[in-house]
Coordinates of C-alpha atoms in Angstrom, one line a residue:
M1 CA 38.8 5.5 24.0
A2 CA 41.5 4.1 22.0
C3 CA 42.8 4.2 18.4
L4 CA 44.0 0.9 16.8
N5 CA 47.5 1.7 15.4
A6 CA 50.9 0.4 15.2
D7 CA 52.0 1.5 18.6
L8 CA 48.9 0.0 20.4
I9 CA 49.5 -3.3 18.6
A10 CA 53.3 -3.2 19.4
K11 CA 52.6 -2.6 23.3
S12 CA 50.2 -5.6 23.2
V13 CA 52.8 -8.0 21.8
N14 CA 55.8 -6.6 23.2
R15 CA 56.5 -9.7 25.3
L16 CA 56.1 -12.0 22.5
R17 CA 58.2 -9.9 20.3
K18 CA 61.2 -9.9 22.6
K19 CA 61.0 -13.6 22.9
R20 CA 61.3 -13.9 19.1
G21 CA 64.1 -11.4 19.1
L22 CA 62.6 -9.3 16.2
S23 CA 62.3 -5.6 15.8
Y24 CA 58.7 -4.0 15.9
A25 CA 58.6 -3.6 12.2
E26 CA 59.7 -7.2 11.6
F27 CA 57.3 -8.6 14.2
L28 CA 54.3 -6.7 12.9
R29 CA 55.1 -8.1 9.4
T30 CA 54.8 -11.5 10.8
L31 CA 51.3 -11.1 12.4
T32 CA 48.3 -12.8 10.8
H33 CA 45.9 -12.5 13.6
L34 CA 44.9 -9.5 15.5
H35 CA 42.6 -9.7 18.8
F36 CA 41.4 -6.3 19.7
S37 CA 37.7 -7.1 20.8
N38 CA 36.3 -5.2 23.8
K39 CA 39.2 -2.7 23.9
N40 CA 37.4 0.6 23.8
I41 CA 38.6 1.2 20.5
E42 CA 37.0 4.0 18.6
D43 CA 39.0 4.4 15.4
I44 CA 41.2 2.3 13.2
G45 CA 44.4 4.1 12.6
D46 CA 47.4 3.1 10.3
I47 CA 48.1 -0.6 10.7
S48 CA 49.5 -1.2 7.2
M49 CA 52.6 -2.6 8.7
C50 CA 50.7 -5.7 9.5
R51 CA 50.7 -6.5 5.8
N52 CA 50.3 -10.3 6.2
L53 CA 47.1 -9.9 8.3
T54 CA 44.4 -12.5 7.6
V55 CA 42.0 -12.3 10.6
L56 CA 41.0 -9.1 12.5
Y57 CA 38.9 -9.1 15.6
L58 CA 37.4 -5.7 16.5
Y59 CA 34.0 -6.7 17.9
D60 CA 32.4 -5.2 21.0
N61 CA 34.1 -1.7 20.5
H62 CA 33.0 1.7 19.8
I63 CA 34.2 2.0 16.2
T64 CA 32.0 4.2 13.8
Q65 CA 33.7 3.8 10.5
I66 CA 35.2 1.0 8.6
C67 CA 38.5 2.5 7.2
N68 CA 42.3 1.9 6.6
L69 CA 42.0 -1.6 5.6
G70 CA 42.8 -1.2 1.9
F71 CA 46.4 -2.7 2.6
A72 CA 44.9 -6.0 3.9
S73 CA 44.6 -7.8 0.6
N74 CA 45.0 -11.1 2.5
L75 CA 42.3 -10.6 5.0
T76 CA 39.8 -13.4 5.0
H77 CA 37.9 -12.8 8.3
L78 CA 36.6 -9.5 9.7
Y79 CA 34.8 -9.5 13.0
M80 CA 33.2 -6.0 13.7
Q81 CA 30.0 -6.8 15.1
N82 CA 28.6 -4.7 18.1
N83 CA 30.2 -1.4 17.2
N84 CA 28.5 1.9 16.1
I85 CA 29.1 1.4 12.3
T86 CA 26.7 3.3 10.1
R87 CA 27.9 2.4 6.6
V88 CA 29.5 -0.5 4.8
E89 CA 32.5 1.1 2.9
N90 CA 36.1 0.9 2.1
L91 CA 36.0 -3.0 1.6
S92 CA 36.8 -3.1 -2.2
N93 CA 40.5 -4.0 -1.9
L94 CA 39.6 -7.1 0.4
Q95 CA 39.6 -9.5 -2.5
M96 CA 40.2 -12.6 -0.2
L97 CA 37.6 -11.7 2.4
S98 CA 35.3 -14.7 3.0
K99 CA 33.5 -13.9 6.2
L100 CA 32.2 -10.7 7.3
Y101 CA 30.6 -10.0 10.7
L102 CA 28.7 -6.7 10.9
G103 CA 25.8 -7.6 13.2
G104 CA 24.7 -5.4 16.1
N105 CA 25.8 -2.0 14.4
R106 CA 23.6 0.8 13.0
I107 CA 23.7 0.1 9.3
A108 CA 20.7 1.1 7.3
V109 CA 21.8 0.5 3.9
V110 CA 23.9 -2.6 2.7
E111 CA 26.2 -1.4 -0.1
G112 CA 29.9 -1.6 -1.2
L113 CA 30.2 -5.4 -1.2
E114 CA 30.2 -5.9 -5.1
Q115 CA 33.8 -6.6 -5.4
L116 CA 33.9 -9.3 -2.7
G117 CA 33.7 -12.4 -4.9
E118 CA 35.1 -14.7 -2.3
L119 CA 32.5 -13.8 0.3
Q120 CA 31.1 -16.9 1.9
E121 CA 29.3 -15.7 5.2
L122 CA 27.8 -12.3 5.8
H123 CA 26.3 -11.5 9.1
L124 CA 24.0 -8.4 9.5
E125 CA 21.7 -9.4 12.3
N126 CA 20.0 -7.1 14.8
Q127 CA 20.9 -3.6 13.4
R128 CA 20.1 -1.0 16.0
L129 CA 18.3 1.4 14.0
A130 CA 16.0 4.4 14.7
P131 CA 12.2 3.7 14.9
G132 CA 10.8 3.4 11.5
E133 CA 14.2 2.9 9.8
K134 CA 14.6 -0.4 7.8
L135 CA 17.7 -2.3 6.5
L136 CA 17.9 -1.8 2.8
F137 CA 20.0 -3.8 0.3
D138 CA 20.6 -1.1 -2.4
P139 CA 22.4 2.1 -2.5
R140 CA 19.1 3.6 -3.9
T141 CA 17.4 2.6 -0.7
L142 CA 15.1 0.0 -2.5
L143 CA 13.7 -2.7 -0.1
S144 CA 12.1 -5.8 -1.7
L145 CA 12.9 -9.4 -1.7
A146 CA 13.7 -9.4 -5.4
E147 CA 16.5 -7.1 -4.4
L148 CA 17.9 -9.6 -2.2
E149 CA 17.7 -12.3 -4.8
D150 CA 19.8 -10.1 -7.3
V151 CA 22.4 -9.3 -4.5
F152 CA 22.9 -13.1 -4.0
G153 CA 24.1 -13.2 -7.6
L154 CA 27.1 -11.0 -6.7
W155 CA 28.4 -13.5 -4.1
P156 CA 28.4 -17.1 -5.7
Q157 CA 30.5 -18.5 -2.8
L158 CA 28.0 -17.4 -0.2
L159 CA 27.4 -20.1 2.4
H160 CA 26.1 -18.4 5.3
M161 CA 23.6 -15.4 5.6
D162 CA 22.3 -14.0 8.9
L163 CA 19.5 -11.1 8.6
R164 CA 17.8 -12.1 11.9
G165 CA 16.1 -9.0 13.5
N166 CA 15.7 -7.0 10.4
P167 CA 12.5 -6.2 8.6
A168 CA 13.3 -8.1 5.5
C169 CA 12.8 -11.4 7.3
R170 CA 9.0 -10.6 7.6
T171 CA 8.6 -10.5 3.9
P172 CA 6.1 -13.0 2.8
K173 CA 8.0 -16.4 1.6
Y174 CA 11.3 -14.7 2.5
R175 CA 13.1 -17.9 3.5
D176 CA 11.8 -20.0 0.4
R177 CA 12.6 -17.5 -2.0
L178 CA 16.1 -16.9 -1.0
I179 CA 16.8 -20.8 -0.6
T180 CA 15.8 -21.2 -4.3
A181 CA 17.8 -18.0 -5.2
C182 CA 21.1 -18.9 -3.9
K183 CA 22.0 -22.4 -4.7
S184 CA 25.3 -22.5 -2.5
L185 CA 23.6 -21.2 0.7
E186 CA 23.9 -23.8 3.5
V187 CA 22.8 -21.7 6.6
L188 CA 20.3 -18.8 6.6
D189 CA 19.5 -17.0 9.8
G190 CA 21.1 -19.7 11.9
R191 CA 19.2 -22.5 10.4
E192 CA 20.8 -25.1 8.2
I193 CA 19.2 -25.7 4.7
N194 CA 18.1 -29.1 4.0
E195 CA 18.9 -30.2 0.5
L196 CA 15.8 -32.2 0.1
T197 CA 13.7 -29.0 1.2
R198 CA 15.8 -26.8 -1.5
Q199 CA 15.0 -29.2 -4.2
F200 CA 11.4 -29.4 -3.3
L201 CA 11.1 -25.6 -3.4
I202 CA 13.0 -25.5 -6.7
N203 CA 10.7 -28.1 -8.3
W204 CA 7.6 -26.2 -6.8
K205 CA 8.8 -23.0 -8.3
A206 CA 9.5 -24.6 -11.8
S207 CA 6.0 -26.1 -11.7
K208 CA 4.4 -22.9 -10.9
E209 CA 6.2 -21.1 -13.6
A210 CA 5.3 -23.8 -16.1
K211 CA 1.7 -23.6 -15.2
M212 CA 1.4 -19.9 -15.5
K213 CA 3.2 -20.2 -18.8
R214 CA 0.5 -22.6 -20.0
N215 CA -2.2 -20.6 -18.7
N216 CA -1.0 -17.4 -20.5
T217 CA -0.5 -19.3 -23.8
G218 CA -4.0 -20.6 -23.7
A219 CA -5.4 -17.3 -23.3
L220 CA -4.2 -16.2 -26.6
I221 CA -6.3 -18.9 -28.6
P222 CA -9.0 -17.1 -30.4
Y223 CA -12.5 -18.3 -30.9
P224 CA -13.2 -19.8 -34.3
L225 CA -15.3 -18.2 -36.9
T226 CA -17.0 -21.6 -37.9
N227 CA -19.0 -24.3 -36.3
D228 CA -17.3 -27.0 -38.5
L229 CA -15.5 -29.0 -35.9
N230 CA -13.6 -30.8 -38.7
L231 CA -11.4 -27.7 -39.0
V232 CA -10.2 -27.7 -35.4
Q233 CA -8.7 -31.2 -35.0
G234 CA -6.2 -31.6 -32.2
L235 CA -7.8 -29.0 -30.0
T236 CA -9.0 -29.9 -26.5
S237 CA -12.6 -30.8 -25.8
T238 CA -12.8 -27.9 -23.3
A239 CA -11.9 -25.4 -26.0
V240 CA -14.5 -27.2 -28.5
Q241 CA -17.2 -26.7 -25.9
R242 CA -16.2 -22.9 -25.6
W243 CA -16.5 -22.5 -29.3
K244 CA -19.9 -24.4 -29.6
K245 CA -21.5 -22.2 -27.0
P246 CA -24.2 -20.0 -28.5
Q247 CA -23.7 -16.4 -28.9
P248 CA -26.5 -14.0 -28.1
S249 CA -28.2 -12.5 -31.1
L250 CA -27.9 -8.8 -31.8
R251 CA -31.6 -8.4 -31.5
C252 CA -31.5 -9.8 -27.9
A253 CA -28.6 -7.5 -27.1
F254 CA -30.5 -4.5 -28.5
H255 CA -33.6 -5.3 -26.6
T256 CA -31.7 -5.7 -23.3
D257 CA -30.1 -2.2 -23.8
L258 CA -33.5 -0.6 -24.4
G259 CA -35.3 -2.4 -21.4

């Protein structure tokens, strides 16, 4: 197993460094992309000398923890899928991060992303969890579609979301509700979102809410204390018919109780 550190990086780019005639320190400062996928890497050490890093490829390794990346304020793409990561952590300083790939890990709780205002793509597909364990979207381990809708509000730039292979995808109306909750989302679970479909779902949701509001308002109209229809002008004929329906007499009710 290997540790990603300045020495490992220097060895991998030694030939290119000599060609440019730079010292190790100078060359590391010029690097913007690091390609260390499938290198049997287990830990992320001190790579802070790569201060201009924008893209980091670390997929298909054996990394268990996201760490030592706080220096990378210019990082925009982080590829860490297919590792052994169990927690989403230590990302708050990555203010420019727009694409985060964490699929194929062992993450049970999605947290620690509140500060990533530039996030556009979040990939969490196919987490390798223990039997009965579920992917949750809240530090308090609450699993519900409404929680997902709230989370989307933290990432207004989010364009791609991939949750395939996780239990949340089996929630009723999962796709429809997330499409209406996140107006900027373009691709969900590998499938593009058609704008006509989105608009239809938004209109359908608005119509449903308006209908529920009307029904709730109508339920609050009291029965009148008079049969004089001149006093109820403007009411619907349905309501009038309800009011004209004769009420059982007290004697009938009393007789029924005794029988």
